[in-house]
Amino acid sequence: MMHRSPTPSSRCRLGRRFGVLLATAAVAVTAISVGSGSQAAPNGVAGGASADDLAIRTELPANPHRPQVYLAYHGSEGLLGNNDHQWPFVRQHLDGVWGNPFSPAGVGTDGSLNRTIELTSKLRTRKLIVEHPIANGAGCEGFRDDWYWAEVERRSNIRYDRVAAAVYAGQNPDCWGPAGGITAGFDTYRRQGYDTVYTLFQPQNLSTQVNAGAFPTIRPGSAGDVAYRNSGGVVLECPIDACTDPTFGAPFFQAIQEAHARNVPFVWFTGFSTSYGIGRSGWLQRVQHQYNAVAAMGLWRPDDAIVLINYDGYRALPERNADGSPADTTAGILAWLLEQRPVQTLCPDRVSC
């Protein structure tokens, strides 16, 4: 396959259509059953902890009671530069990075690669989930090769722990057919060193109750349906806390249940855009709202994950307010997520904890 310059996900544009629907949504939560699981330890250490790291916390205890937390490269320009002292906790404890690359706009492919190297070098983790689209509008494209991440490694001392390839087909779930289906996906990405393949959709793809113009409903028995039901994990994009809304909540919680019934991870992909109607503040509160709705139902498992992506310039730093609480920033939201311990919902008997 020919090398491609990295491009931001088409969801940067499509997410704004989702934002229009959010403006009319009422808040509600659907009751769901309980799931459980086991925690994998973080991998890779990039140098020793700084004095700032140690001042916040030297090390988190083993924590089997929260999902993993990932940061997308795309939109993370605010974390570059001489600012490590402003987010020591997240740099030390982030579980992984999400491979939606920095945009090459204005900096070119070399600039994008350099930004990726710089940000990764700030982090202890080396766990990587890459995002690859197979739907381009109504059209389809094949599985991509791993050239970008291999080039990051070639130019640096970074060596990724390749966890999964998240294959996006929200605009056209039928693109799983021309791509070769889930079996071809496993073959392709395992050859590239990834453990498994996740399917990445919008909640509309799993619903018959909303307008399916931008994100068609997955047809039963189709290649998209087969991929969804046989993938190594399920990812749904719900900006801010959209999936506590009754319109999108039903497919969101259904996807959690169905992933856990197959004993595979569920990933919540949350992003910020001003089109979602919350202005330049309040993202932390909205993430807390969605997270707590899932936690209250006992649904978070430690092999699940949350991915944070900043599409539209949300303030990145600092990590903490003056009183030490997580700030309403990208780094602050990550810190809050990393500190969660929903023991009372995941371990009601207090025996298995």
Short mmCIF file of C-alpha atoms in Angstrom, two decimals:
data_model
loop_
_atom_site.label_atom_id
_atom_site.label_comp_id
_atom_site.label_asym_id
_atom_site.label_seq_id
_atom_site.Cartn_x
_atom_site.Cartn_y
_atom_site.Cartn_z
CA MET A 1 0.00 0.00 0.00
CA MET A 2 1.28 3.48 -0.80
CA HIS A 3 2.38 5.70 2.08
CA ARG A 4 -0.18 8.33 3.03
CA SER A 5 0.38 11.64 4.74
CA PRO A 6 -1.42 11.60 8.10
CA THR A 7 -4.83 13.26 8.04
CA PRO A 8 -7.23 14.00 10.88
CA SER A 9 -10.26 11.75 11.07
CA SER A 10 -13.26 12.69 8.95
CA ARG A 11 -15.14 12.76 12.26
CA CYS A 12 -13.59 16.21 12.84
CA ARG A 13 -16.18 17.35 10.32
CA LEU A 14 -18.89 14.76 10.88
CA GLY A 15 -18.90 15.35 14.62
CA ARG A 16 -20.48 18.74 13.97
CA ARG A 17 -23.55 17.00 12.54
CA PHE A 18 -23.76 15.05 15.76
CA GLY A 19 -23.59 18.39 17.60
CA VAL A 20 -26.76 19.60 15.91
CA LEU A 21 -28.62 16.55 17.24
CA LEU A 22 -27.21 17.09 20.74
CA ALA A 23 -28.79 20.52 20.97
CA THR A 24 -32.29 19.01 21.08
CA ALA A 25 -31.54 16.06 23.36
CA ALA A 26 -33.04 15.54 26.83
CA VAL A 27 -31.02 13.88 29.58
CA ALA A 28 -31.93 10.38 30.77
CA VAL A 29 -30.21 7.10 31.60
CA THR A 30 -31.22 3.54 30.75
CA ALA A 31 -30.74 0.80 33.39
CA ILE A 32 -28.18 -1.87 32.50
CA SER A 33 -26.62 -4.98 34.08
CA VAL A 34 -23.17 -5.44 35.73
CA GLY A 35 -19.84 -6.43 34.10
CA SER A 36 -16.40 -7.28 35.54
CA GLY A 37 -12.82 -7.96 34.41
CA SER A 38 -9.10 -7.78 35.21
CA GLN A 39 -6.46 -5.04 34.84
CA ALA A 40 -3.35 -5.18 32.67
CA ALA A 41 -0.28 -3.35 33.94
CA PRO A 42 1.01 -0.29 31.99
CA ASN A 43 4.00 -0.91 29.72
CA GLY A 44 7.16 1.06 28.94
CA VAL A 45 9.04 3.71 30.87
CA ALA A 46 10.48 6.81 29.19
CA GLY A 47 13.18 7.91 31.61
CA GLY A 48 12.86 8.53 35.34
CA ALA A 49 10.20 10.55 37.13
CA SER A 50 11.01 14.21 37.68
CA ALA A 51 10.81 15.99 41.02
CA ASP A 52 7.47 17.43 39.86
CA ASP A 53 6.17 13.92 39.21
CA LEU A 54 7.18 12.80 42.69
CA ALA A 55 5.64 15.87 44.28
CA ILE A 56 2.23 14.89 42.91
CA ARG A 57 2.39 11.13 43.47
CA THR A 58 5.26 8.69 43.12
CA GLU A 59 3.19 5.77 41.89
CA LEU A 60 -0.43 4.73 41.65
CA PRO A 61 -1.36 1.53 43.48
CA ALA A 62 -2.56 -1.43 41.44
CA ASN A 63 -6.02 -0.37 40.32
CA PRO A 64 -8.42 -2.96 38.92
CA HIS A 65 -11.42 -0.66 39.25
CA ARG A 66 -11.37 1.81 36.36
CA PRO A 67 -11.15 1.68 32.56
CA GLN A 68 -7.88 2.57 30.86
CA VAL A 69 -7.37 6.15 29.71
CA TYR A 70 -5.97 7.13 26.29
CA LEU A 71 -5.08 10.51 24.78
CA ALA A 72 -5.39 11.15 21.04
CA TYR A 73 -2.44 12.82 19.32
CA HIS A 74 -4.69 14.87 17.04
CA GLY A 75 -5.55 18.16 18.73
CA SER A 76 -2.93 17.78 21.48
CA GLU A 77 -0.67 20.62 20.31
CA GLY A 78 -1.29 22.40 23.64
CA LEU A 79 0.70 19.68 25.43
CA LEU A 80 3.84 20.30 23.39
CA GLY A 81 6.68 22.57 24.46
CA ASN A 82 8.26 23.40 27.81
CA ASN A 83 5.28 22.64 30.04
CA ASP A 84 6.00 19.24 31.58
CA HIS A 85 5.69 20.67 35.10
CA GLN A 86 2.05 21.53 34.40
CA TRP A 87 0.88 17.92 33.90
CA PRO A 88 3.22 15.52 35.75
CA PHE A 89 0.52 13.12 36.99
CA VAL A 90 -0.95 12.45 33.54
CA ARG A 91 2.46 12.10 31.92
CA GLN A 92 3.37 9.44 34.46
CA HIS A 93 0.10 7.50 34.64
CA LEU A 94 -1.63 7.79 31.24
CA ASP A 95 -2.45 4.27 30.02
CA GLY A 96 -1.92 4.81 26.31
CA VAL A 97 -2.02 6.98 23.20
CA TRP A 98 -4.58 6.90 20.40
CA GLY A 99 -3.11 6.98 16.92
CA ASN A 100 -5.17 9.65 15.23
CA PRO A 101 -2.04 11.59 14.13
CA PHE A 102 -1.27 15.26 14.45
CA SER A 103 -2.55 17.07 11.38
CA PRO A 104 0.21 17.86 8.84
CA ALA A 105 -1.55 21.14 7.95
CA GLY A 106 1.00 23.94 8.19
CA VAL A 107 3.84 21.66 9.36
CA GLY A 108 3.93 18.87 6.75
CA THR A 109 4.43 15.18 7.39
CA ASP A 110 7.87 15.74 8.96
CA GLY A 111 6.38 18.27 11.36
CA SER A 112 3.59 15.89 12.29
CA LEU A 113 6.09 13.10 12.96
CA ASN A 114 8.25 15.42 15.06
CA ARG A 115 5.24 16.43 17.17
CA THR A 116 4.36 12.76 17.69
CA ILE A 117 7.90 12.02 18.85
CA GLU A 118 7.93 15.03 21.18
CA LEU A 119 4.61 14.21 22.86
CA THR A 120 5.35 10.49 23.17
CA SER A 121 8.72 11.24 24.75
CA LYS A 122 6.91 13.14 27.53
CA LEU A 123 4.87 10.05 28.45
CA ARG A 124 5.71 6.93 30.42
CA THR A 125 3.31 4.76 28.42
CA ARG A 126 4.09 3.20 25.04
CA LYS A 127 0.72 1.51 24.49
CA LEU A 128 -0.76 2.44 21.11
CA ILE A 129 -4.18 1.98 19.56
CA VAL A 130 -4.20 3.26 15.98
CA GLU A 131 -7.26 4.56 14.17
CA HIS A 132 -7.66 3.68 10.49
CA PRO A 133 -10.71 4.57 8.37
CA ILE A 134 -12.10 2.30 5.68
CA ALA A 135 -15.05 4.59 4.85
CA ASN A 136 -14.43 7.89 3.06
CA GLY A 137 -17.85 9.45 2.81
CA ALA A 138 -20.01 6.92 1.00
CA GLY A 139 -16.90 5.49 -0.67
CA CYS A 140 -14.63 2.78 0.68
CA GLU A 141 -10.88 2.25 1.00
CA GLY A 142 -8.69 -0.64 2.08
CA PHE A 143 -6.83 -1.27 5.30
CA ARG A 144 -3.83 1.00 5.78
CA ASP A 145 -0.26 0.01 6.43
CA ASP A 146 1.72 1.00 9.52
CA TRP A 147 4.22 3.33 7.87
CA TYR A 148 3.58 6.39 10.08
CA TRP A 149 4.14 4.64 13.40
CA ALA A 150 7.06 2.64 12.05
CA GLU A 151 8.60 5.95 10.91
CA VAL A 152 8.15 7.43 14.40
CA GLU A 153 10.11 4.46 15.74
CA ARG A 154 12.78 4.73 13.04
CA ARG A 155 13.42 8.40 13.87
CA SER A 156 13.53 7.98 17.66
CA ASN A 157 14.13 5.57 20.53
CA ILE A 158 10.36 5.02 20.86
CA ARG A 159 9.11 1.45 20.58
CA TYR A 160 5.33 1.14 20.67
CA ASP A 161 3.38 -1.61 22.37
CA ARG A 162 0.83 -2.08 19.58
CA VAL A 163 -2.47 -2.94 21.26
CA ALA A 164 -5.12 -2.71 18.53
CA ALA A 165 -6.16 -1.14 15.25
CA ALA A 166 -9.53 0.64 15.56
CA VAL A 167 -11.10 0.49 12.10
CA TYR A 168 -13.63 3.25 11.44
CA ALA A 169 -16.60 2.71 9.10
CA GLY A 170 -19.24 5.00 10.59
CA GLN A 171 -20.13 6.70 7.30
CA ASN A 172 -20.59 3.38 5.52
CA PRO A 173 -20.55 0.16 7.60
CA ASP A 174 -20.81 -1.86 4.36
CA CYS A 175 -17.18 -0.87 3.61
CA TRP A 176 -16.17 -3.84 5.71
CA GLY A 177 -17.14 -5.98 2.71
CA PRO A 178 -14.82 -4.45 0.06
CA ALA A 179 -12.02 -4.26 2.66
CA GLY A 180 -12.17 -8.04 3.04
CA GLY A 181 -14.14 -8.39 6.27
CA ILE A 182 -13.06 -8.79 9.86
CA THR A 183 -10.90 -11.85 9.12
CA ALA A 184 -8.82 -9.86 6.62
CA GLY A 185 -8.62 -7.07 9.19
CA PHE A 186 -7.18 -9.42 11.80
CA ASP A 187 -4.69 -10.82 9.28
CA THR A 188 -3.58 -7.35 8.13
CA TYR A 189 -3.03 -5.75 11.49
CA ARG A 190 -1.59 -8.76 13.26
CA ARG A 191 1.07 -8.87 10.54
CA GLN A 192 1.82 -5.26 11.48
CA GLY A 193 2.26 -6.22 15.14
CA TYR A 194 -1.14 -5.31 16.59
CA ASP A 195 -2.80 -7.72 18.98
CA THR A 196 -6.31 -7.31 17.65
CA VAL A 197 -8.84 -5.20 15.70
CA TYR A 198 -11.59 -3.00 17.16
CA THR A 199 -14.65 -1.82 15.24
CA LEU A 200 -15.26 1.93 15.53
CA PHE A 201 -18.76 3.27 14.91
CA GLN A 202 -21.14 6.07 15.85
CA PRO A 203 -24.14 5.23 18.10
CA GLN A 204 -26.42 6.04 15.15
CA ASN A 205 -24.95 3.02 13.34
CA LEU A 206 -26.49 0.79 16.02
CA SER A 207 -29.89 2.49 16.15
CA THR A 208 -33.03 2.42 14.04
CA GLN A 209 -34.51 5.36 15.96
CA VAL A 210 -32.45 8.27 14.59
CA ASN A 211 -31.75 9.85 11.22
CA ALA A 212 -29.31 7.51 9.48
CA GLY A 213 -28.31 9.90 6.68
CA ALA A 214 -24.73 10.53 7.83
CA PHE A 215 -24.24 7.29 9.77
CA PRO A 216 -26.38 4.47 8.31
CA THR A 217 -27.77 1.73 10.53
CA ILE A 218 -25.75 -1.49 10.32
CA ARG A 219 -27.80 -4.04 8.40
CA PRO A 220 -28.23 -7.42 10.14
CA GLY A 221 -26.01 -10.04 8.54
CA SER A 222 -23.95 -7.49 6.59
CA ALA A 223 -20.14 -7.40 6.62
CA GLY A 224 -20.32 -4.47 9.05
CA ASP A 225 -22.56 -6.49 11.35
CA VAL A 226 -20.24 -9.51 11.18
CA ALA A 227 -17.25 -7.26 11.94
CA TYR A 228 -19.02 -5.62 14.88
CA ARG A 229 -19.98 -8.97 16.41
CA ASN A 230 -16.62 -10.67 15.89
CA SER A 231 -14.10 -7.87 16.51
CA GLY A 232 -11.62 -7.84 19.36
CA GLY A 233 -13.25 -4.73 20.84
CA VAL A 234 -15.98 -2.16 20.21
CA VAL A 235 -15.47 1.63 20.08
CA LEU A 236 -18.32 4.17 19.99
CA GLU A 237 -17.86 7.90 19.59
CA CYS A 238 -20.06 9.98 21.87
CA PRO A 239 -18.96 13.62 22.16
CA ILE A 240 -19.02 15.11 25.67
CA ASP A 241 -21.84 13.26 27.52
CA ALA A 242 -24.14 12.70 24.52
CA CYS A 243 -24.78 9.06 25.39
CA THR A 244 -26.62 9.73 28.62
CA ASP A 245 -29.26 11.15 26.27
CA PRO A 246 -32.13 8.72 25.49
CA THR A 247 -31.60 9.03 21.73
CA PHE A 248 -27.98 7.85 21.78
CA GLY A 249 -27.89 6.20 25.21
CA ALA A 250 -29.73 3.05 24.17
CA PRO A 251 -27.22 1.98 21.47
CA PHE A 252 -24.29 3.13 23.64
CA PHE A 253 -25.24 0.95 26.60
CA GLN A 254 -26.28 -1.85 24.25
CA ALA A 255 -22.78 -1.80 22.76
CA ILE A 256 -21.23 -2.06 26.23
CA GLN A 257 -23.38 -5.06 27.06
CA GLU A 258 -22.70 -6.79 23.76
CA ALA A 259 -18.94 -6.24 23.99
CA HIS A 260 -18.82 -7.56 27.54
CA ALA A 261 -21.00 -10.56 26.63
CA ARG A 262 -18.21 -11.50 24.19
CA ASN A 263 -15.58 -10.67 26.83
CA VAL A 264 -13.93 -7.97 24.70
CA PRO A 265 -13.18 -4.33 25.63
CA PHE A 266 -15.58 -1.46 25.15
CA VAL A 267 -14.07 1.95 24.36
CA TRP A 268 -15.81 5.30 24.80
CA PHE A 269 -14.37 7.90 22.40
CA THR A 270 -15.20 11.42 23.63
CA GLY A 271 -14.30 14.62 21.81
CA PHE A 272 -14.75 18.36 22.13
CA SER A 273 -15.97 20.80 19.51
CA THR A 274 -17.58 24.20 20.02
CA SER A 275 -20.43 22.94 17.83
CA TYR A 276 -21.52 20.71 20.74
CA GLY A 277 -22.89 23.78 22.50
CA ILE A 278 -20.86 23.87 25.74
CA GLY A 279 -18.55 26.77 24.89
CA ARG A 280 -14.97 26.75 26.16
CA SER A 281 -15.72 25.35 29.62
CA GLY A 282 -17.68 22.47 31.12
CA TRP A 283 -16.10 19.49 29.33
CA LEU A 284 -14.81 18.03 32.61
CA GLN A 285 -18.31 18.11 34.11
CA ARG A 286 -19.81 16.49 31.00
CA VAL A 287 -17.20 13.71 31.00
CA GLN A 288 -17.87 13.13 34.70
CA HIS A 289 -21.60 12.90 33.94
CA GLN A 290 -21.14 10.21 31.29
CA TYR A 291 -18.49 8.32 33.24
CA ASN A 292 -20.59 8.24 36.41
CA ALA A 293 -23.68 7.08 34.53
CA VAL A 294 -21.74 4.02 33.34
CA ALA A 295 -20.09 3.51 36.75
CA ALA A 296 -23.42 3.71 38.57
CA MET A 297 -24.59 0.74 36.52
CA GLY A 298 -21.44 -1.21 37.34
CA LEU A 299 -20.45 -1.40 33.68
CA TRP A 300 -16.83 -0.22 33.58
CA ARG A 301 -14.36 -3.07 33.26
CA PRO A 302 -10.60 -2.61 33.61
CA ASP A 303 -9.97 -3.75 30.02
CA ASP A 304 -12.37 -1.03 28.78
CA ALA A 305 -10.97 2.35 27.81
CA ILE A 306 -11.83 6.02 27.40
CA VAL A 307 -10.23 8.07 24.62
CA LEU A 308 -10.07 11.86 24.83
CA ILE A 309 -9.67 13.94 21.66
CA ASN A 310 -9.64 17.74 21.43
CA TYR A 311 -10.98 18.65 17.99
CA ASP A 312 -11.39 22.36 18.56
CA GLY A 313 -8.81 24.02 20.79
CA TYR A 314 -10.08 23.27 24.30
CA ARG A 315 -7.63 24.57 26.91
CA ALA A 316 -4.98 21.89 27.46
CA LEU A 317 -3.30 22.99 30.73
CA PRO A 318 -2.81 23.14 33.64
CA GLU A 319 -3.61 19.70 35.02
CA ARG A 320 -4.61 21.02 38.48
CA ASN A 321 -6.42 23.90 40.09
CA ALA A 322 -4.77 25.76 42.96
CA ASP A 323 -6.45 23.43 45.47
CA GLY A 324 -5.06 20.32 43.73
CA SER A 325 -8.33 19.26 42.10
CA PRO A 326 -8.35 18.36 38.39
CA ALA A 327 -8.78 21.43 36.19
CA ASP A 328 -11.36 21.81 33.43
CA THR A 329 -8.70 21.22 30.78
CA THR A 330 -7.65 18.32 28.58
CA ALA A 331 -4.94 17.34 31.08
CA GLY A 332 -7.31 17.86 34.01
CA ILE A 333 -9.96 15.59 32.51
CA LEU A 334 -7.34 12.89 31.95
CA ALA A 335 -6.17 13.28 35.57
CA TRP A 336 -9.73 12.93 36.88
CA LEU A 337 -10.33 9.80 34.80
CA LEU A 338 -7.06 8.25 35.97
CA GLU A 339 -8.01 8.80 39.61
CA GLN A 340 -11.39 7.05 39.53
CA ARG A 341 -12.14 4.09 41.80
CA PRO A 342 -15.75 2.91 41.25
CA VAL A 343 -15.27 0.05 43.74
CA GLN A 344 -18.76 0.30 45.15
CA THR A 345 -20.35 -0.40 41.76
CA LEU A 346 -17.91 -2.92 40.33
CA CYS A 347 -17.54 -4.93 43.56
CA PRO A 348 -20.88 -4.80 45.40
CA ASP A 349 -19.98 -7.77 47.58
CA ARG A 350 -16.60 -6.22 48.55
CA VAL A 351 -15.10 -9.72 48.26
CA SER A 352 -13.77 -9.82 44.69
CA CYS A 353 -12.16 -6.36 44.93
#
